[in-house]
Amino acid sequence: MDSQRGGGGTVTAPDGSGRQVKVITADDVVAYLKAHPTFFEGHPELVETMSMVPRVQGPGVIDMQQVILKRLRGEIDRLKNERTEIIANSQQNQIVQSRIQAAVISIIQATTFEKMIHVVTHELPELLDVDFITLAIEANADAPKRVPVRGVYVLAPGAIDAAIGPDKQARLRSDIVGEEAFFGDISRFVKSDVLMRLRVSSGSPDGVMCFGARDPKAFGPEQATELLFFLAKVLENTIRAWLDLPE
């Protein structure tokens, strides 16, 4: 009987111990694969190391072996691409997290309220690799259009709800024309933006932290906002502490 296709048996282990070990035959492998038909789907990398004997097919007959190989090799390529994408995204997330951490430290280390505003509007853009960052706050109808601090603007009552939505915390847009109310005279350079609502105190009007980019695709509706939301919360709490406001 062919030792590779027989019913199995035992042989003496080659390690000199004298113990008997089971011989795995081709029939054992075939039986296992029949009992586990999805084995190669879970181990597609094995396909690349396998040697398949081409089958001679008659006219109009599909060689299922080649179909399966093509599908499994396609799965290998897909998994490799996914792995590459995951690694790239992970590296990018680490970069963004490091930038947000640096921004938070800069905000909380400011020695005066005015210095903190300067950090947000002048230093954070470079730290976060963003072209523009401004702040705006709602006021009454008689308030001036801007306060005497570069990068800080006064909005008409209800302007933030009109822009973001009454129950929303953020708005992200791509391929846009920047709004002067939020970006002032630099609005003509803004081609994509993010507005993050600032709720500093229950007794104060809402504000907004505005991120603007020259790149029309730098921001967009599908972008994750968790880290920007965290940064906005840090700014809310820091402003509240400096102005001694209630929550």
mmCIF file of C-alpha atoms in Angstrom:
data_model
loop_
_atom_site.group_PDB
_atom_site.id
_atom_site.type_symbol
_atom_site.label_atom_id
_atom_site.label_comp_id
_atom_site.label_asym_id
_atom_site.label_seq_id
_atom_site.Cartn_x
_atom_site.Cartn_y
_atom_site.Cartn_z
ATOM 1 C CA MET A 1 0.000 0.000 0.000
ATOM 2 C CA ASP A 2 1.137 3.573 -0.772
ATOM 3 C CA SER A 3 2.487 4.913 2.536
ATOM 4 C CA GLN A 4 1.156 8.357 1.705
ATOM 5 C CA ARG A 5 -2.379 7.186 0.986
ATOM 6 C CA GLY A 6 -2.730 4.305 3.437
ATOM 7 C CA GLY A 7 -4.854 4.231 6.528
ATOM 8 C CA GLY A 8 -2.086 5.600 8.662
ATOM 9 C CA GLY A 9 -0.010 3.852 11.291
ATOM 10 C CA THR A 10 2.820 4.617 13.660
ATOM 11 C CA VAL A 11 6.584 4.948 13.356
ATOM 12 C CA THR A 12 9.390 5.390 15.827
ATOM 13 C CA ALA A 13 10.113 9.066 16.570
ATOM 14 C CA PRO A 14 13.401 10.247 15.021
ATOM 15 C CA ASP A 15 14.515 11.924 18.261
ATOM 16 C CA GLY A 16 15.827 8.642 19.688
ATOM 17 C CA SER A 17 13.254 8.497 22.466
ATOM 18 C CA GLY A 18 11.741 5.274 21.178
ATOM 19 C CA ARG A 19 8.203 6.666 21.367
ATOM 20 C CA GLN A 20 5.691 5.916 18.646
ATOM 21 C CA VAL A 21 4.172 8.761 16.644
ATOM 22 C CA LYS A 22 1.233 8.695 14.240
ATOM 23 C CA VAL A 23 1.954 8.972 10.525
ATOM 24 C CA ILE A 24 -0.268 11.551 8.816
ATOM 25 C CA THR A 25 -1.152 10.342 5.359
ATOM 26 C CA ALA A 26 -2.535 12.070 2.286
ATOM 27 C CA ASP A 27 -5.901 10.493 3.090
ATOM 28 C CA ASP A 28 -5.792 12.145 6.522
ATOM 29 C CA VAL A 29 -5.157 15.534 4.885
ATOM 30 C CA VAL A 30 -7.963 15.009 2.366
ATOM 31 C CA ALA A 31 -10.380 13.984 5.115
ATOM 32 C CA TYR A 32 -9.467 17.035 7.191
ATOM 33 C CA LEU A 33 -9.932 19.429 4.271
ATOM 34 C CA LYS A 34 -13.283 17.868 3.431
ATOM 35 C CA ALA A 35 -14.369 18.356 7.041
ATOM 36 C CA HIS A 36 -13.114 21.956 7.003
ATOM 37 C CA PRO A 37 -14.039 23.355 3.549
ATOM 38 C CA THR A 38 -13.177 26.937 4.500
ATOM 39 C CA PHE A 39 -9.650 26.115 5.680
ATOM 40 C CA PHE A 40 -7.884 27.970 2.869
ATOM 41 C CA GLU A 41 -10.107 31.022 3.301
ATOM 42 C CA GLY A 42 -8.751 31.296 6.837
ATOM 43 C CA HIS A 43 -5.173 30.665 5.688
ATOM 44 C CA PRO A 44 -4.927 32.289 2.250
ATOM 45 C CA GLU A 45 -1.167 32.803 2.608
ATOM 46 C CA LEU A 46 -0.689 29.035 2.077
ATOM 47 C CA VAL A 47 -1.934 29.289 -1.493
ATOM 48 C CA GLU A 48 1.237 31.078 -2.557
ATOM 49 C CA THR A 49 3.370 28.115 -1.424
ATOM 50 C CA MET A 50 1.238 25.390 -2.962
ATOM 51 C CA SER A 51 1.989 23.620 -6.223
ATOM 52 C CA MET A 52 -1.153 22.778 -8.205
ATOM 53 C CA VAL A 53 -1.214 20.380 -11.156
ATOM 54 C CA PRO A 54 -3.065 21.999 -14.094
ATOM 55 C CA ARG A 55 -6.167 20.120 -15.117
ATOM 56 C CA VAL A 56 -6.953 19.360 -18.709
ATOM 57 C CA GLN A 57 -10.544 20.426 -19.303
ATOM 58 C CA GLY A 58 -12.887 19.704 -22.152
ATOM 59 C CA PRO A 59 -14.540 22.467 -24.163
ATOM 60 C CA GLY A 60 -16.875 24.591 -22.075
ATOM 61 C CA VAL A 61 -15.697 23.055 -18.765
ATOM 62 C CA ILE A 62 -14.636 25.454 -16.010
ATOM 63 C CA ASP A 63 -11.465 24.595 -14.103
ATOM 64 C CA MET A 64 -12.687 25.176 -10.528
ATOM 65 C CA GLN A 65 -9.140 24.824 -9.227
ATOM 66 C CA GLN A 66 -8.097 27.959 -11.105
ATOM 67 C CA VAL A 67 -11.250 29.785 -9.982
ATOM 68 C CA ILE A 68 -10.502 28.990 -6.350
ATOM 69 C CA LEU A 69 -6.845 29.981 -6.701
ATOM 70 C CA LYS A 70 -7.790 33.280 -8.302
ATOM 71 C CA ARG A 71 -10.272 34.020 -5.540
ATOM 72 C CA LEU A 72 -7.828 33.148 -2.767
ATOM 73 C CA ARG A 73 -5.017 35.172 -4.318
ATOM 74 C CA GLY A 74 -7.385 38.090 -4.632
ATOM 75 C CA GLU A 75 -8.154 37.691 -0.923
ATOM 76 C CA ILE A 76 -4.439 37.757 -0.146
ATOM 77 C CA ASP A 77 -4.025 41.011 -2.078
ATOM 78 C CA ARG A 78 -7.016 42.511 -0.275
ATOM 79 C CA LEU A 79 -5.650 41.574 3.141
ATOM 80 C CA LYS A 80 -2.234 43.006 2.278
ATOM 81 C CA ASN A 81 -3.819 46.284 1.146
ATOM 82 C CA GLU A 82 -5.923 46.465 4.299
ATOM 83 C CA ARG A 83 -2.850 45.877 6.454
ATOM 84 C CA THR A 84 -0.962 48.649 4.667
ATOM 85 C CA GLU A 85 -3.894 51.025 5.080
ATOM 86 C CA ILE A 86 -4.283 50.207 8.779
ATOM 87 C CA ILE A 87 -0.581 50.859 9.413
ATOM 88 C CA ALA A 88 -0.720 54.176 7.539
ATOM 89 C CA ASN A 89 -3.859 55.271 9.424
ATOM 90 C CA SER A 90 -2.312 54.282 12.743
ATOM 91 C CA GLN A 91 0.780 56.361 12.037
ATOM 92 C CA GLN A 92 -1.338 59.339 10.977
ATOM 93 C CA ASN A 93 -3.481 59.052 14.123
ATOM 94 C CA GLN A 94 -0.359 59.099 16.270
ATOM 95 C CA ILE A 95 0.806 62.281 14.553
ATOM 96 C CA VAL A 96 -2.577 63.967 15.069
ATOM 97 C CA GLN A 97 -2.719 62.893 18.725
ATOM 98 C CA SER A 98 0.754 64.306 19.344
ATOM 99 C CA ARG A 99 -0.280 67.633 17.791
ATOM 100 C CA ILE A 100 -3.452 67.826 19.888
ATOM 101 C CA GLN A 101 -1.453 67.071 23.044
ATOM 102 C CA ALA A 102 0.988 69.860 22.226
ATOM 103 C CA ALA A 103 -1.924 72.247 21.604
ATOM 104 C CA VAL A 104 -3.556 71.377 24.939
ATOM 105 C CA ILE A 105 -0.296 71.953 26.808
ATOM 106 C CA SER A 106 0.138 75.343 25.126
ATOM 107 C CA ILE A 107 -3.383 76.415 26.106
ATOM 108 C CA ILE A 108 -3.169 75.431 29.768
ATOM 109 C CA GLN A 109 0.357 76.827 30.184
ATOM 110 C CA ALA A 110 -0.621 80.343 29.069
ATOM 111 C CA THR A 111 0.128 82.761 31.890
ATOM 112 C CA THR A 112 -2.675 85.250 31.145
ATOM 113 C CA PHE A 113 -6.082 85.161 29.464
ATOM 114 C CA GLU A 114 -4.800 87.361 26.645
ATOM 115 C CA LYS A 115 -1.805 85.067 26.152
ATOM 116 C CA MET A 116 -4.146 82.075 25.911
ATOM 117 C CA ILE A 117 -6.192 83.789 23.179
ATOM 118 C CA HIS A 118 -2.958 84.577 21.346
ATOM 119 C CA VAL A 119 -1.858 80.943 21.629
ATOM 120 C CA VAL A 120 -5.136 79.710 20.122
ATOM 121 C CA THR A 121 -5.264 82.155 17.215
ATOM 122 C CA HIS A 122 -1.553 82.527 16.439
ATOM 123 C CA GLU A 123 0.354 79.477 17.707
ATOM 124 C CA LEU A 124 -2.069 76.584 17.353
ATOM 125 C CA PRO A 125 -2.281 76.826 13.546
ATOM 126 C CA GLU A 126 1.387 75.859 13.281
ATOM 127 C CA LEU A 127 1.131 73.212 16.007
ATOM 128 C CA LEU A 128 -1.913 71.599 14.366
ATOM 129 C CA ASP A 129 -0.761 72.126 10.778
ATOM 130 C CA VAL A 130 -3.863 74.210 10.010
ATOM 131 C CA ASP A 131 -3.825 77.411 7.974
ATOM 132 C CA PHE A 132 -6.184 79.467 10.169
ATOM 133 C CA ILE A 133 -7.794 79.280 13.612
ATOM 134 C CA THR A 134 -10.130 81.981 14.888
ATOM 135 C CA LEU A 135 -12.542 82.407 17.771
ATOM 136 C CA ALA A 136 -15.985 83.990 17.679
ATOM 137 C CA ILE A 137 -18.661 84.661 20.284
ATOM 138 C CA GLU A 138 -22.282 85.703 20.022
ATOM 139 C CA ALA A 139 -23.333 89.050 21.471
ATOM 140 C CA ASN A 140 -26.263 91.408 21.296
ATOM 141 C CA ALA A 141 -27.253 93.208 18.147
ATOM 142 C CA ASP A 142 -25.428 96.413 19.173
ATOM 143 C CA ALA A 143 -22.054 94.725 19.703
ATOM 144 C CA PRO A 144 -19.175 95.682 17.405
ATOM 145 C CA LYS A 145 -18.293 93.352 14.555
ATOM 146 C CA ARG A 146 -14.991 92.446 16.158
ATOM 147 C CA VAL A 147 -13.116 92.924 19.395
ATOM 148 C CA PRO A 148 -9.697 94.589 19.450
ATOM 149 C CA VAL A 149 -7.901 91.218 19.322
ATOM 150 C CA ARG A 150 -6.785 89.749 16.052
ATOM 151 C CA GLY A 151 -8.530 86.470 15.289
ATOM 152 C CA VAL A 152 -11.493 87.013 17.633
ATOM 153 C CA TYR A 153 -14.881 88.021 16.189
ATOM 154 C CA VAL A 154 -18.304 88.964 17.530
ATOM 155 C CA LEU A 155 -21.337 87.274 15.998
ATOM 156 C CA ALA A 156 -24.964 88.279 15.800
ATOM 157 C CA PRO A 157 -27.339 86.425 18.147
ATOM 158 C CA GLY A 158 -28.278 83.018 16.757
ATOM 159 C CA ALA A 159 -25.426 82.979 14.227
ATOM 160 C CA ILE A 160 -23.900 79.765 15.590
ATOM 161 C CA ASP A 161 -27.163 77.815 15.578
ATOM 162 C CA ALA A 162 -27.805 79.054 12.050
ATOM 163 C CA ALA A 163 -24.371 77.844 10.902
ATOM 164 C CA ILE A 164 -24.038 74.594 12.853
ATOM 165 C CA GLY A 165 -27.580 73.646 13.828
ATOM 166 C CA PRO A 166 -29.368 74.124 17.181
ATOM 167 C CA ASP A 167 -28.485 70.670 18.542
ATOM 168 C CA LYS A 168 -25.105 70.118 16.898
ATOM 169 C CA GLN A 169 -21.585 70.583 18.239
ATOM 170 C CA ALA A 170 -19.675 70.846 14.981
ATOM 171 C CA ARG A 171 -19.862 71.527 11.267
ATOM 172 C CA LEU A 172 -17.297 70.290 8.750
ATOM 173 C CA ARG A 173 -17.281 71.420 5.127
ATOM 174 C CA SER A 174 -15.151 70.987 2.026
ATOM 175 C CA ASP A 175 -15.034 72.952 -1.231
ATOM 176 C CA ILE A 176 -16.528 76.102 0.288
ATOM 177 C CA VAL A 177 -16.058 79.846 0.398
ATOM 178 C CA GLY A 178 -15.126 80.981 3.906
ATOM 179 C CA GLU A 179 -17.611 83.103 5.840
ATOM 180 C CA GLU A 180 -16.456 86.557 6.846
ATOM 181 C CA ALA A 181 -18.423 86.372 10.105
ATOM 182 C CA PHE A 182 -16.123 83.582 11.320
ATOM 183 C CA PHE A 183 -12.845 84.355 9.534
ATOM 184 C CA GLY A 184 -12.905 88.091 8.866
ATOM 185 C CA ASP A 185 -10.700 89.370 6.071
ATOM 186 C CA ILE A 186 -8.961 85.983 5.645
ATOM 187 C CA SER A 187 -12.249 84.323 4.679
ATOM 188 C CA ARG A 188 -11.393 84.597 0.975
ATOM 189 C CA PHE A 189 -8.535 82.145 1.523
ATOM 190 C CA VAL A 190 -10.663 79.561 3.354
ATOM 191 C CA LYS A 191 -11.715 76.680 1.085
ATOM 192 C CA SER A 192 -12.690 74.129 3.767
ATOM 193 C CA ASP A 193 -13.507 74.643 7.425
ATOM 194 C CA VAL A 194 -14.585 73.259 10.783
ATOM 195 C CA LEU A 195 -16.705 75.052 13.370
ATOM 196 C CA MET A 196 -16.581 73.637 16.913
ATOM 197 C CA ARG A 197 -19.176 75.002 19.331
ATOM 198 C CA LEU A 198 -17.869 76.391 22.636
ATOM 199 C CA ARG A 199 -20.279 76.319 25.578
ATOM 200 C CA VAL A 200 -18.197 78.080 28.191
ATOM 201 C CA SER A 201 -20.906 78.802 30.748
ATOM 202 C CA SER A 202 -24.643 78.431 31.168
ATOM 203 C CA GLY A 203 -24.813 82.166 31.794
ATOM 204 C CA SER A 204 -22.791 83.176 28.730
ATOM 205 C CA PRO A 205 -23.523 83.127 25.004
ATOM 206 C CA ASP A 206 -22.045 80.337 22.923
ATOM 207 C CA GLY A 207 -18.785 80.749 21.110
ATOM 208 C CA VAL A 208 -17.129 78.854 18.299
ATOM 209 C CA MET A 209 -13.623 77.693 17.484
ATOM 210 C CA CYS A 210 -13.055 77.952 13.740
ATOM 211 C CA PHE A 211 -10.500 75.977 11.715
ATOM 212 C CA GLY A 212 -9.895 77.082 8.144
ATOM 213 C CA ALA A 213 -7.762 75.604 5.371
ATOM 214 C CA ARG A 214 -6.668 76.734 1.920
ATOM 215 C CA ASP A 215 -6.995 73.136 0.720
ATOM 216 C CA PRO A 216 -10.635 72.477 -0.346
ATOM 217 C CA LYS A 217 -10.289 68.862 0.845
ATOM 218 C CA ALA A 218 -8.472 69.429 4.158
ATOM 219 C CA PHE A 219 -11.779 69.125 6.050
ATOM 220 C CA GLY A 220 -14.982 67.346 5.169
ATOM 221 C CA PRO A 221 -18.214 65.893 6.592
ATOM 222 C CA GLU A 222 -16.772 62.379 6.925
ATOM 223 C CA GLN A 223 -13.828 63.448 9.084
ATOM 224 C CA ALA A 224 -13.661 62.247 12.699
ATOM 225 C CA THR A 225 -14.055 65.014 15.281
ATOM 226 C CA GLU A 226 -13.194 63.292 18.579
ATOM 227 C CA LEU A 227 -9.797 64.962 19.000
ATOM 228 C CA LEU A 228 -11.080 68.385 17.935
ATOM 229 C CA PHE A 229 -14.006 67.978 20.332
ATOM 230 C CA PHE A 230 -11.523 67.181 23.114
ATOM 231 C CA LEU A 231 -9.495 70.292 22.261
ATOM 232 C CA ALA A 232 -12.662 72.436 22.307
ATOM 233 C CA LYS A 233 -13.573 71.067 25.753
ATOM 234 C CA VAL A 234 -10.134 71.934 27.089
ATOM 235 C CA LEU A 235 -10.525 75.465 25.732
ATOM 236 C CA GLU A 236 -14.011 75.792 27.254
ATOM 237 C CA ASN A 237 -12.760 74.824 30.707
ATOM 238 C CA THR A 238 -9.689 77.037 30.486
ATOM 239 C CA ILE A 239 -11.718 80.096 29.466
ATOM 240 C CA ARG A 240 -14.202 79.364 32.267
ATOM 241 C CA ALA A 241 -11.394 79.197 34.809
ATOM 242 C CA TRP A 242 -9.750 82.424 33.628
ATOM 243 C CA LEU A 243 -13.047 84.360 33.698
ATOM 244 C CA ASP A 244 -14.274 82.665 36.893
ATOM 245 C CA LEU A 245 -17.576 81.665 35.301
ATOM 246 C CA PRO A 246 -20.025 78.993 36.476
ATOM 247 C CA GLU A 247 -20.492 75.849 34.437
#
